[in-house]
Short mmCIF file of C-alpha atoms in Angstrom, two decimals:
data_model
loop_
_atom_site.label_atom_id
_atom_site.label_comp_id
_atom_site.label_asym_id
_atom_site.label_seq_id
_atom_site.Cartn_x
_atom_site.Cartn_y
_atom_site.Cartn_z
CA UNK A 1487 -25.04 -19.66 73.34
CA UNK A 1488 -28.18 -17.94 74.56
CA UNK A 1489 -30.09 -17.48 71.29
CA UNK A 1490 -32.88 -19.81 70.22
CA UNK A 1491 -32.78 -20.68 66.51
CA UNK A 1492 -36.01 -21.20 64.57
CA UNK A 1493 -36.23 -22.01 60.86
CA UNK A 1494 -39.29 -21.31 58.70
CA UNK A 1495 -39.48 -24.18 56.27
CA UNK A 1496 -41.76 -25.63 53.64
CA UNK A 1497 -40.61 -27.37 50.51
CA UNK A 1498 -43.53 -25.79 48.66
CA UNK A 1499 -42.83 -22.24 47.45
CA UNK A 1500 -45.21 -19.31 47.34
CA UNK A 1501 -46.56 -19.71 50.88
CA UNK A 1502 -45.27 -16.35 52.13
CA UNK A 1503 -42.33 -17.84 54.00
CA UNK A 1504 -39.84 -15.04 53.35
CA UNK A 1505 -42.44 -12.35 54.02
CA UNK A 1506 -43.32 -14.07 57.29
CA UNK A 1507 -39.67 -14.20 58.40
CA UNK A 1508 -39.20 -10.53 57.45
CA UNK A 1509 -42.23 -9.36 59.42
CA UNK A 1510 -41.48 -11.49 62.48
CA UNK A 1511 -37.86 -10.33 62.58
CA UNK A 1512 -39.04 -6.71 62.55
CA UNK A 1513 -41.72 -7.46 65.14
CA UNK A 1514 -39.30 -9.09 67.57
CA UNK A 1515 -37.03 -6.06 67.20
CA UNK A 1516 -39.98 -3.73 67.76
CA UNK A 1517 -40.88 -5.65 70.92
CA UNK A 1518 -37.39 -5.02 72.28
CA UNK A 1519 -35.70 -8.35 71.53
CA UNK A 1520 -32.36 -8.52 69.75
CA UNK A 1521 -32.89 -10.72 66.71
CA UNK A 1522 -30.74 -12.09 63.90
CA UNK A 1523 -32.37 -12.71 60.52
CA UNK A 1524 -30.25 -15.31 58.70
CA UNK A 1525 -30.80 -15.66 54.95
CA UNK A 1526 -29.76 -19.23 54.11
CA UNK A 1527 -31.75 -19.32 50.86
CA UNK A 1528 -29.50 -19.07 47.77
CA UNK A 1529 -32.21 -16.90 46.18
CA UNK A 1530 -31.46 -14.24 48.86
CA UNK A 1531 -35.00 -12.82 48.82
CA UNK A 1532 -34.89 -12.02 52.53
CA UNK A 1533 -31.73 -9.96 51.99
CA UNK A 1534 -33.42 -8.10 49.14
CA UNK A 1535 -36.32 -7.29 51.48
CA UNK A 1536 -33.98 -5.53 53.92
CA UNK A 1537 -31.46 -3.88 51.58
CA UNK A 1538 -31.91 -1.65 48.55
CA UNK A 1539 -30.47 -2.53 45.16
CA UNK A 1540 -27.49 -0.17 45.43
CA UNK A 1541 -26.44 -1.79 48.69
CA UNK A 1542 -26.93 -5.25 47.21
CA UNK A 1543 -24.79 -4.38 44.21
CA UNK A 1544 -21.94 -3.24 46.44
CA UNK A 1545 -22.39 -6.31 48.62
CA UNK A 1546 -22.22 -8.77 45.74
CA UNK A 1547 -19.78 -6.91 43.50
CA UNK A 1548 -16.80 -9.03 42.34
CA UNK A 1549 -14.40 -6.50 43.81
CA UNK A 1550 -16.04 -6.87 47.20
CA UNK A 1551 -15.73 -10.64 46.97
CA UNK A 1552 -11.98 -10.39 46.23
CA UNK A 1553 -11.39 -7.81 48.94
CA UNK A 1554 -9.26 -8.67 51.94
CA UNK A 1555 -11.80 -6.99 54.21
CA UNK A 1556 -14.02 -9.20 56.38
CA UNK A 1557 -16.68 -10.98 54.37
CA UNK A 1558 -20.16 -9.48 54.48
CA UNK A 1559 -22.28 -12.32 53.09
CA UNK A 1560 -22.90 -15.91 54.11
CA UNK A 1561 -20.87 -17.26 51.18
CA UNK A 1562 -17.94 -14.97 51.90
CA UNK A 1563 -17.82 -16.21 55.48
CA UNK A 1564 -17.77 -19.80 54.21
CA UNK A 1565 -15.13 -19.21 51.54
CA UNK A 1566 -12.04 -20.24 53.60
CA UNK A 1567 -13.70 -23.58 54.36
CA UNK A 1568 -14.82 -24.10 50.77
CA UNK A 1569 -11.38 -23.27 49.37
CA UNK A 1570 -9.61 -25.41 51.96
CA UNK A 1571 -7.58 -22.53 53.38
CA UNK A 1572 -9.19 -22.51 56.82
CA UNK A 1573 -12.47 -22.70 58.67
CA UNK A 1574 -15.47 -20.36 58.68
CA UNK A 1575 -14.75 -16.64 59.08
CA UNK A 1576 -17.64 -15.09 61.04
CA UNK A 1577 -18.21 -11.37 60.51
CA UNK A 1578 -20.62 -8.93 62.17
CA UNK A 1579 -23.22 -9.08 59.41
CA UNK A 1580 -25.42 -6.07 58.61
CA UNK A 1581 -27.17 -3.96 61.23
CA UNK A 1582 -30.48 -3.07 59.58
CA UNK A 1583 -32.36 -1.56 62.52
CA UNK A 1584 -32.57 -1.21 66.25
CA UNK A 1585 -32.14 -4.70 67.74
CA UNK A 1586 -32.13 -6.22 64.24
CA UNK A 1587 -29.13 -7.79 62.50
CA UNK A 1588 -29.12 -9.37 59.05
CA UNK A 1589 -26.82 -12.20 57.97
CA UNK A 1590 -26.95 -11.40 54.24
CA UNK A 1591 -27.58 -14.16 51.76
CA UNK A 1592 -25.66 -14.73 48.55
CA UNK A 1593 -26.59 -16.29 45.23
CA UNK A 1594 -23.22 -18.06 45.26
CA UNK A 1595 -24.27 -20.07 48.30
CA UNK A 1596 -25.59 -22.71 45.90
CA UNK A 1597 -21.95 -23.51 45.10
CA UNK A 1598 -21.66 -24.98 48.61
CA UNK A 1599 -23.99 -27.84 47.68
CA UNK A 1600 -21.25 -30.16 46.39
CA UNK A 1601 -19.31 -29.92 49.64
CA UNK A 1602 -22.42 -30.59 51.70
CA UNK A 1603 -23.55 -33.55 49.63
CA UNK A 1604 -20.14 -35.22 50.05
CA UNK A 1605 -19.82 -34.39 53.75
CA UNK A 1606 -23.12 -36.00 54.85
CA UNK A 1607 -22.12 -39.63 54.15
CA UNK A 1608 -18.50 -39.01 55.14
CA UNK A 1609 -19.60 -38.04 58.64
CA UNK A 1610 -20.40 -41.72 59.15
CA UNK A 1611 -16.67 -42.38 59.00
CA UNK A 1612 -16.51 -40.83 62.47
CA UNK A 1613 -13.34 -39.33 63.97
CA UNK A 1614 -11.35 -40.20 60.87
CA UNK A 1615 -12.96 -37.37 58.87
CA UNK A 1616 -13.18 -34.17 60.95
CA UNK A 1617 -13.53 -31.98 57.84
CA UNK A 1618 -16.85 -33.62 57.01
CA UNK A 1619 -18.21 -32.50 60.39
CA UNK A 1620 -16.83 -28.99 59.91
CA UNK A 1621 -18.57 -28.74 56.54
CA UNK A 1622 -21.90 -30.13 57.76
CA UNK A 1623 -21.93 -27.84 60.79
CA UNK A 1624 -20.59 -24.77 58.96
CA UNK A 1625 -23.94 -22.99 58.56
CA UNK A 1626 -24.92 -23.72 62.16
CA UNK A 1627 -21.60 -22.63 63.61
CA UNK A 1628 -21.63 -19.48 61.49
CA UNK A 1629 -25.16 -18.49 62.47
CA UNK A 1630 -24.40 -19.03 66.14
CA UNK A 1631 -21.10 -17.14 65.95
CA UNK A 1632 -22.79 -14.08 64.41
CA UNK A 1633 -25.57 -14.33 66.99
CA UNK A 1634 -23.01 -14.34 69.78
CA UNK A 1635 -21.21 -11.32 68.28
CA UNK A 1636 -24.42 -9.31 68.69
CA UNK A 1637 -25.72 -11.11 71.78
CA UNK A 1638 -29.07 -11.74 70.13
CA UNK A 1639 -31.89 -13.64 71.80
CA UNK A 1640 -33.73 -15.09 68.79
CA UNK A 1641 -32.46 -16.21 65.38
CA UNK A 1642 -34.97 -16.55 62.54
CA UNK A 1643 -33.79 -18.49 59.47
CA UNK A 1644 -35.19 -18.29 55.97
CA UNK A 1645 -34.49 -21.27 53.73
CA UNK A 1646 -35.38 -22.21 50.17
CA UNK A 1647 -38.47 -24.22 49.17
CA UNK A 1648 -36.80 -27.59 48.62
CA UNK A 1649 -35.43 -30.66 50.37
CA UNK A 1650 -31.87 -30.14 49.17
CA UNK A 1651 -28.57 -30.41 51.00
CA UNK A 1652 -28.36 -26.70 51.88
CA UNK A 1653 -31.72 -26.89 53.62
CA UNK A 1654 -30.63 -30.05 55.40
CA UNK A 1655 -27.59 -28.22 56.77
CA UNK A 1656 -29.74 -25.20 57.67
CA UNK A 1657 -32.22 -27.39 59.55
CA UNK A 1658 -29.36 -29.14 61.35
CA UNK A 1659 -28.49 -25.64 62.60
CA UNK A 1660 -32.03 -25.06 63.93
CA UNK A 1661 -33.49 -25.78 67.33
CA UNK A 1662 -37.09 -25.31 66.15
CA UNK A 1663 -39.12 -25.34 62.95
CA UNK A 1664 -42.24 -23.39 61.96
CA UNK A 1665 -44.10 -24.47 58.82
CA UNK A 1666 -45.80 -21.75 56.74
CA UNK A 1667 -48.75 -23.07 54.73
CA UNK A 1668 -51.17 -21.91 52.07
CA UNK A 1669 -54.65 -23.40 51.67
CA UNK A 1670 -54.03 -25.49 48.58
CA UNK A 1671 -53.17 -29.00 47.44
CA UNK A 1672 -49.48 -28.22 46.98
CA UNK A 1673 -48.99 -27.11 50.57
CA UNK A 1674 -50.70 -30.26 51.80
CA UNK A 1675 -48.43 -32.37 49.62
CA UNK A 1676 -45.48 -30.33 50.89
CA UNK A 1677 -46.38 -31.38 54.44
CA UNK A 1678 -46.38 -35.01 53.37
CA UNK A 1679 -42.86 -34.58 52.00
CA UNK A 1680 -41.56 -32.37 54.78
CA UNK A 1681 -42.48 -34.52 57.77
CA UNK A 1682 -40.53 -37.65 56.81
CA UNK A 1683 -37.58 -35.50 55.69
CA UNK A 1684 -37.39 -33.74 59.07
CA UNK A 1685 -37.44 -37.03 60.95
CA UNK A 1686 -34.79 -38.55 58.68
CA UNK A 1687 -32.52 -35.51 59.01
CA UNK A 1688 -32.94 -35.35 62.78
CA UNK A 1689 -32.21 -39.05 63.26
CA UNK A 1690 -29.38 -38.99 60.74
CA UNK A 1691 -27.63 -36.07 62.42
CA UNK A 1692 -28.05 -37.64 65.87
CA UNK A 1693 -26.34 -40.77 64.53
CA UNK A 1694 -23.49 -38.68 63.14
CA UNK A 1695 -23.10 -36.63 66.31
CA UNK A 1696 -22.46 -39.86 68.22
CA UNK A 1697 -19.47 -40.47 65.91
CA UNK A 1698 -18.11 -36.89 65.93
CA UNK A 1699 -14.43 -36.35 66.76
CA UNK A 1700 -13.79 -34.59 70.03
CA UNK A 1701 -11.58 -31.93 68.47
CA UNK A 1702 -14.48 -30.52 66.40
CA UNK A 1703 -16.38 -28.23 68.74
CA UNK A 1704 -19.52 -26.15 68.42
CA UNK A 1705 -21.54 -28.78 66.57
CA UNK A 1706 -25.27 -27.89 66.55
CA UNK A 1707 -27.72 -30.24 68.21
CA UNK A 1708 -30.07 -30.39 65.23
CA UNK A 1709 -33.21 -30.41 67.38
CA UNK A 1710 -35.60 -29.39 64.56
CA UNK A 1711 -38.52 -29.45 67.01
CA UNK A 1712 -41.78 -28.56 65.23
CA UNK A 1713 -43.47 -25.59 66.92
CA UNK A 1714 -46.53 -25.55 64.69
CA UNK A 1715 -47.73 -24.10 61.41
CA UNK A 1716 -48.91 -20.71 60.17
CA UNK A 1717 -51.76 -20.61 57.67
CA UNK A 1718 -51.63 -17.81 55.11
CA UNK A 1719 -55.08 -16.84 53.84
CA UNK A 1720 -54.67 -15.22 50.41
CA UNK A 1721 -57.90 -13.25 50.15
CA UNK A 1722 -60.53 -11.77 52.43
CA UNK A 1723 -60.65 -12.27 56.17
CA UNK A 1724 -58.54 -14.92 57.84
CA UNK A 1725 -61.52 -16.08 59.91
CA UNK A 1726 -63.79 -16.35 56.85
CA UNK A 1727 -61.92 -18.13 54.05
CA UNK A 1728 -63.56 -18.78 50.73
CA UNK A 1729 -65.19 -22.11 50.03
CA UNK A 1730 -62.30 -23.18 47.77
CA UNK A 1731 -59.76 -22.48 50.51
CA UNK A 1732 -61.90 -23.97 53.29
CA UNK A 1733 -61.68 -27.34 51.57
CA UNK A 1734 -57.93 -27.46 52.14
CA UNK A 1735 -57.80 -25.56 55.43
CA UNK A 1736 -60.06 -28.14 57.06
CA UNK A 1737 -57.64 -30.94 56.18
CA UNK A 1738 -54.38 -29.28 57.26
CA UNK A 1739 -54.57 -30.05 61.03
CA UNK A 1740 -54.92 -33.78 60.39
CA UNK A 1741 -52.19 -33.88 57.74
CA UNK A 1742 -49.79 -31.85 59.93
CA UNK A 1743 -50.33 -34.10 62.95
CA UNK A 1744 -49.95 -37.27 60.91
CA UNK A 1745 -47.02 -36.35 58.66
CA UNK A 1746 -44.97 -33.92 60.78
CA UNK A 1747 -45.69 -35.11 64.31
CA UNK A 1748 -46.33 -38.76 63.51
CA UNK A 1749 -49.60 -38.74 65.48
CA UNK A 1750 -52.89 -39.89 63.98
CA UNK A 1751 -55.82 -37.82 65.37
CA UNK A 1752 -58.82 -39.90 66.39
CA UNK A 1753 -61.24 -37.35 64.96
CA UNK A 1754 -60.76 -34.44 62.50
CA UNK A 1755 -59.66 -31.22 64.23
CA UNK A 1756 -60.98 -27.78 63.35
CA UNK A 1757 -58.14 -25.39 62.60
CA UNK A 1758 -59.76 -22.77 64.85
CA UNK A 1759 -59.05 -24.96 67.90
CA UNK A 1760 -55.96 -26.81 66.65
CA UNK A 1761 -53.19 -26.31 69.19
CA UNK A 1762 -50.58 -26.69 66.46
CA UNK A 1763 -51.95 -23.78 64.41
CA UNK A 1764 -49.90 -20.78 65.52
CA UNK A 1765 -51.97 -18.31 63.52
CA UNK A 1766 -54.01 -17.69 60.42
CA UNK A 1767 -52.41 -14.65 58.82
CA UNK A 1768 -53.99 -12.46 56.18
CA UNK A 1769 -51.87 -11.80 53.11
CA UNK A 1770 -52.37 -8.00 53.17
CA UNK A 1771 -52.01 -8.15 49.43
CA UNK A 1772 -53.03 -4.54 48.76
CA UNK A 1773 -50.39 -3.19 51.17
CA UNK A 1774 -47.47 -5.39 50.18
CA UNK A 1775 -46.35 -3.22 47.22
CA UNK A 1776 -46.32 -0.16 49.49
CA UNK A 1777 -44.38 -2.08 52.14
CA UNK A 1778 -41.80 -3.26 49.62
CA UNK A 1779 -41.39 0.24 48.22
CA UNK A 1780 -40.95 1.74 51.67
CA UNK A 1781 -38.84 -1.21 52.87
CA UNK A 1782 -40.96 -1.49 55.98
CA UNK A 1783 -43.17 -4.25 57.34
CA UNK A 1784 -46.88 -3.75 56.75
CA UNK A 1785 -47.54 -2.94 60.40
CA UNK A 1786 -44.96 -0.10 60.32
CA UNK A 1787 -46.32 1.76 57.28
CA UNK A 1788 -47.09 5.45 57.79
CA UNK A 1789 -49.30 8.01 56.05
CA UNK A 1790 -46.15 9.34 54.37
CA UNK A 1791 -45.83 5.91 52.72
CA UNK A 1792 -49.24 6.30 51.13
CA UNK A 1793 -51.40 4.76 53.88
CA UNK A 1794 -54.77 6.49 54.09
CA UNK A 1795 -58.31 5.70 55.16
CA UNK A 1796 -59.08 2.09 55.97
CA UNK A 1797 -55.47 1.10 55.32
CA UNK A 1798 -54.55 2.66 58.66
CA UNK A 1799 -56.85 0.21 60.43
CA UNK A 1800 -55.34 -2.61 58.39
CA UNK A 1801 -51.82 -1.72 59.56
CA UNK A 1802 -53.05 -1.68 63.17
CA UNK A 1803 -54.62 -5.10 62.71
CA UNK A 1804 -51.37 -6.33 61.15
CA UNK A 1805 -49.46 -5.16 64.22
CA UNK A 1806 -51.86 -7.04 66.47
CA UNK A 1807 -51.65 -10.20 64.35
CA UNK A 1808 -47.86 -10.30 64.07
CA UNK A 1809 -47.20 -9.32 67.68
CA UNK A 1810 -49.52 -12.09 68.81
CA UNK A 1811 -47.79 -14.58 66.53
CA UNK A 1812 -44.34 -13.44 67.70
CA UNK A 1813 -45.27 -13.90 71.36
CA UNK A 1814 -46.83 -17.28 70.63
CA UNK A 1815 -43.74 -18.58 68.83
CA UNK A 1816 -41.48 -17.32 71.62
CA UNK A 1817 -43.72 -19.06 74.13
CA UNK A 1818 -43.54 -22.34 72.23
CA UNK A 1819 -39.75 -22.10 72.01
CA UNK A 1820 -39.50 -21.50 75.76
CA UNK A 1821 -41.80 -24.41 76.51
CA UNK A 1822 -39.78 -26.68 74.21
CA UNK A 1823 -36.56 -25.62 75.94
CA UNK A 1824 -38.09 -26.22 79.37
CA UNK A 1825 -39.18 -29.71 78.34
CA UNK A 1826 -35.77 -30.49 76.91
CA UNK A 1827 -33.83 -29.26 79.92
CA UNK A 1828 -34.80 -30.44 83.43
CA UNK A 1829 -35.14 -27.82 86.10
CA UNK A 1830 -37.26 -24.73 86.72
CA UNK A 1831 -39.26 -23.69 83.67
CA UNK A 1832 -38.20 -20.42 82.10
CA UNK A 1833 -41.70 -19.79 80.78
CA UNK A 1834 -45.02 -21.32 81.69
CA UNK A 1835 -48.03 -21.90 79.44
CA UNK A 1836 -51.05 -19.64 79.30
CA UNK A 1837 -52.25 -18.45 82.74
CA UNK A 1838 -53.73 -21.33 84.73
CA UNK A 1839 -54.88 -22.13 88.26
CA UNK A 1840 -53.73 -25.38 89.79
CA UNK A 1841 -55.96 -26.76 92.56
CA UNK A 1842 -53.68 -29.19 94.29
CA UNK A 1843 -54.35 -30.20 97.92
CA UNK A 1844 -51.47 -31.67 99.87
CA UNK A 1845 -52.98 -35.15 99.86
CA UNK A 1846 -54.07 -35.33 96.24
CA UNK A 1847 -56.53 -33.79 93.78
CA UNK A 1848 -60.08 -33.24 95.06
CA UNK A 1849 -62.84 -35.03 93.15
CA UNK A 1850 -64.60 -33.08 90.45
CA UNK A 1851 -61.76 -30.69 89.63
CA UNK A 1852 -60.08 -30.64 86.23
CA UNK A 1853 -56.33 -31.33 85.97
CA UNK A 1854 -54.80 -28.01 85.06
CA UNK A 1855 -51.17 -26.99 84.99
CA UNK A 1856 -50.00 -24.18 87.22
CA UNK A 1857 -46.68 -22.36 86.98
CA UNK A 1858 -44.19 -22.52 89.80
CA UNK A 1859 -42.84 -19.56 91.68
CA UNK A 1860 -39.54 -18.06 90.64
CA UNK A 1861 -37.81 -14.92 89.32
CA UNK A 1862 -39.73 -12.64 86.98
CA UNK A 1863 -38.80 -10.35 84.12
CA UNK A 1864 -40.57 -7.94 81.80
CA UNK A 1865 -42.86 -4.88 81.91
CA UNK A 1866 -45.82 -4.58 84.23
CA UNK A 1867 -49.27 -5.44 83.01
CA UNK A 1868 -51.15 -6.61 86.09
CA UNK A 1869 -52.09 -9.89 87.68
CA UNK A 1870 -54.11 -12.38 85.68
CA UNK A 1871 -55.54 -15.77 86.53
CA UNK A 1872 -57.37 -18.13 84.20
CA UNK A 1873 -59.25 -21.33 84.87
CA UNK A 1874 -58.15 -24.55 83.20
CA UNK A 1875 -60.12 -26.45 80.63
CA UNK A 1876 -63.33 -28.18 81.65
CA UNK A 1877 -66.80 -27.20 82.77
CA UNK A 1878 -68.69 -27.61 86.03
CA UNK A 1879 -68.96 -25.41 89.10
CA UNK A 1880 -66.04 -23.23 90.04
CA UNK A 1881 -63.97 -24.87 92.78
CA UNK A 1882 -63.71 -23.63 96.35
CA UNK A 1883 -60.18 -23.20 97.64
CA UNK A 1884 -59.59 -25.12 100.84
CA UNK A 1885 -57.01 -24.63 103.60
CA UNK A 1886 -54.52 -27.01 101.99
CA UNK A 1887 -54.99 -25.81 98.42
CA UNK A 1888 -52.04 -24.21 96.63
CA UNK A 1889 -52.90 -21.55 94.06
CA UNK A 1890 -50.32 -20.49 91.48
CA UNK A 1891 -50.99 -17.04 90.07
CA UNK A 1892 -49.51 -16.20 86.69
CA UNK A 1893 -48.52 -12.59 86.37
CA UNK A 1894 -46.83 -10.37 83.85
CA UNK A 1895 -43.59 -9.51 85.61
CA UNK A 1896 -42.26 -6.05 86.23
CA UNK A 1897 -38.52 -5.92 85.84
CA UNK A 1898 -35.78 -8.24 84.74
CA UNK A 1899 -34.16 -8.29 88.16
CA UNK A 1900 -37.40 -8.56 90.19
CA UNK A 1901 -37.87 -11.64 92.33
CA UNK A 1902 -41.22 -13.29 92.88
CA UNK A 1903 -42.88 -12.32 96.15
CA UNK A 1904 -44.70 -15.02 98.06
CA UNK A 1905 -47.95 -14.00 99.72
CA UNK A 1906 -50.16 -15.73 102.29
CA UNK A 1907 -53.88 -15.10 102.66
CA UNK A 1908 -54.64 -14.54 106.32
CA UNK A 1909 -57.82 -15.88 107.99
CA UNK A 1910 -60.84 -13.70 108.55
CA UNK A 1911 -63.34 -11.77 106.45
CA UNK A 1912 -60.89 -8.98 105.64
CA UNK A 1913 -57.97 -11.09 104.54
CA UNK A 1914 -54.83 -9.17 103.64
CA UNK A 1915 -51.81 -9.94 101.56
CA UNK A 1916 -48.32 -9.45 102.89
CA UNK A 1917 -45.92 -8.82 100.06
CA UNK A 1918 -43.18 -6.48 98.96
CA UNK A 1919 -43.97 -3.19 97.19
CA UNK A 1920 -44.15 -3.51 93.46
CA UNK A 1921 -42.41 -0.75 91.53
CA UNK A 1922 -44.59 1.16 89.14
CA UNK A 1923 -47.90 0.25 90.79
CA UNK A 1924 -50.34 2.80 92.25
CA UNK A 1925 -50.66 2.70 96.00
CA UNK A 1926 -53.28 0.57 97.75
CA UNK A 1927 -53.93 -1.11 101.11
CA UNK A 1928 -50.71 -2.96 100.42
CA UNK A 1929 -47.90 -0.77 99.10
CA UNK A 1930 -47.62 -0.95 95.36
CA UNK A 1931 -50.90 -2.78 94.68
CA UNK A 1932 -54.36 -1.33 93.95
CA UNK A 1933 -57.24 -2.08 96.25
CA UNK A 1934 -59.54 -5.02 95.53
CA UNK A 1935 -61.99 -7.41 97.21
CA UNK A 1936 -58.99 -8.81 99.05
CA UNK A 1937 -56.67 -6.13 100.31
CA UNK A 1938 -53.77 -5.78 97.94
CA UNK A 1939 -55.37 -7.88 95.20
CA UNK A 1940 -56.51 -6.62 91.77
CA UNK A 1941 -59.80 -4.74 91.65
CA UNK A 1942 -61.45 -7.68 89.84
CA UNK A 1943 -61.96 -10.96 91.77
CA UNK A 1944 -59.09 -13.36 91.33
CA UNK A 1945 -61.40 -16.25 90.53
CA UNK A 1946 -65.03 -15.38 89.96
CA UNK A 1947 -67.25 -17.32 92.34
CA UNK A 1948 -64.42 -18.99 94.27
CA UNK A 1949 -64.16 -18.75 98.04
CA UNK A 1950 -60.79 -18.56 99.77
CA UNK A 1951 -60.47 -20.38 103.07
CA UNK A 1952 -57.94 -19.60 105.82
CA UNK A 1953 -54.51 -21.04 105.29
CA UNK A 1954 -54.60 -21.02 101.49
CA UNK A 1955 -51.26 -19.92 100.10
CA UNK A 1956 -50.77 -17.81 96.99
CA UNK A 1957 -47.55 -17.72 94.99
CA UNK A 1958 -46.78 -15.60 91.97
CA UNK A 1959 -44.85 -17.30 89.21
CA UNK A 1960 -42.71 -16.18 86.27
CA UNK A 1961 -44.84 -15.81 83.18
CA UNK A 1962 -43.61 -13.21 80.74
CA UNK A 1963 -46.72 -13.40 78.60
CA UNK A 1964 -47.89 -9.94 77.61
CA UNK A 1965 -51.38 -8.47 77.61
CA UNK A 1966 -52.32 -10.67 74.66
CA UNK A 1967 -53.54 -14.04 75.97
CA UNK A 1968 -52.57 -16.98 73.82
CA UNK A 1969 -55.43 -19.07 75.22
CA UNK A 1970 -58.27 -16.62 74.64
CA UNK A 1971 -59.67 -14.48 71.81
CA UNK A 1972 -57.64 -11.38 71.16
CA UNK A 1973 -58.73 -8.14 72.82
CA UNK A 1974 -59.97 -5.42 70.48
CA UNK A 1975 -56.81 -3.35 70.88
CA UNK A 1976 -53.14 -3.95 71.58
CA UNK A 1977 -50.86 -1.73 73.68
CA UNK A 1978 -47.80 -0.16 72.03
CA UNK A 1979 -45.54 -2.93 73.36
CA UNK A 1980 -46.04 -6.53 74.35
CA UNK A 1981 -44.09 -8.33 77.06
CA UNK A 1982 -42.05 -10.99 75.32
CA UNK A 1983 -41.13 -14.36 76.81
CA UNK A 1984 -37.45 -15.04 77.38
CA UNK A 1985 -36.67 -18.16 75.40
CA UNK A 1986 -33.27 -18.64 76.98
CA UNK A 1987 -31.75 -17.31 80.23
CA UNK A 1988 -30.35 -13.80 80.02
CA UNK A 1989 -26.61 -13.42 79.96
CA UNK A 1990 -25.03 -10.48 81.77
CA UNK A 1991 -24.08 -7.71 79.37
CA UNK A 1992 -21.28 -5.21 79.98
CA UNK A 1993 -22.54 -2.10 81.69
CA UNK A 1994 -25.97 -3.58 82.48
CA UNK A 1995 -27.38 -5.04 85.62
CA UNK A 1996 -28.31 -8.70 85.35
#
């Protein structure tokens, strides 16, 4: 399976979890990624966000449940397994937009709890009880089967605010976990409950997988890797919380690291620089009723939906905030996959320069990670290079120094050109033409201080000596830098990282 599965989970309700999943699912679709939104919460609030009441009534009507037609909700697809007449019966789900598929929830899903509670301990019996493994993996196998039917790239899962058996099965189905938070005591206590539960579920499922019978296939790995947390700021600006909220916001980084990651920070960490904070998202409280009425995300509201005046700027800011968060989550998923699987990284971190001489690191330079060269994919947005963390004078690049340039790639099938800087004052770059670029001294690249380079210096204040090699690497990060303050505006689309390798699709070039 090529899709990455991420669950949004907090056992404290009212933190905007379902709204966050709804907006991110729409944002991924808007950015050109095929996404499956799976509603595994028996309350089915995510389904109600996508579908109107007439459609919901037809979906949940008793006649529809008794129909011989393929099931259209999560419970209907589980019914053969629950009734003992077969296994799961995956169906296409509900296409709710371009690139966006919904796996509809069902209030009757809560009836699956008894089966799940009995199956968890019975899995310890090992090969002697294959049905227990089929029950425990049912949600995961179903989500992945629907994802494969639509060839989606990202699956976002909404779950209920509890530590019950349905959520345990839903988390077993997930590769990654994002924790939505609100700045209050209850969210902080929720973190203290959630962290130990995640570790217990992850370890417990790993123990059971080791005992699984070989004839039960498609069992999820149950990675549940924490990607970070999203802080919802209820009122005002996200960068200027009220004093009451600041009290709790300041404590969240430490509690998250200690309870979820099992790491005790040496000193308190400010949320503004906490690497585990994916974003601080404004609630957009005044626009939510309009968004619910129009059945659109806040960033997609139009003047015809009642958006006028300053609300237009708010919708533009919402687009910037959610697109940035979507790219950041996709980046974290790709990095987690690259760490889990040995081999060439599918996505590198934020643009970096790596100063690595052949014989070792020169004194006085900071250790920074640089991406390796490889194939590239995505829309063009120019060449970018950033310096790693640390102060001091900018380094000079010597003859034996390798420089890895991160770039936003051009096309899915494009391969990374390798370029060599020639000696002499008017060094030139020998590379292949880049489609879509204006012409320059080197075909396809605009003119710059070095022929064929961008018009701005690659590294301000750095000198390039003869023999230094330059390699471009795959980094599908869009114009929004995850390691720097956001630019004032955002282009209509953002290049999205590929979290898993592309699979060839019929009628399309790889």
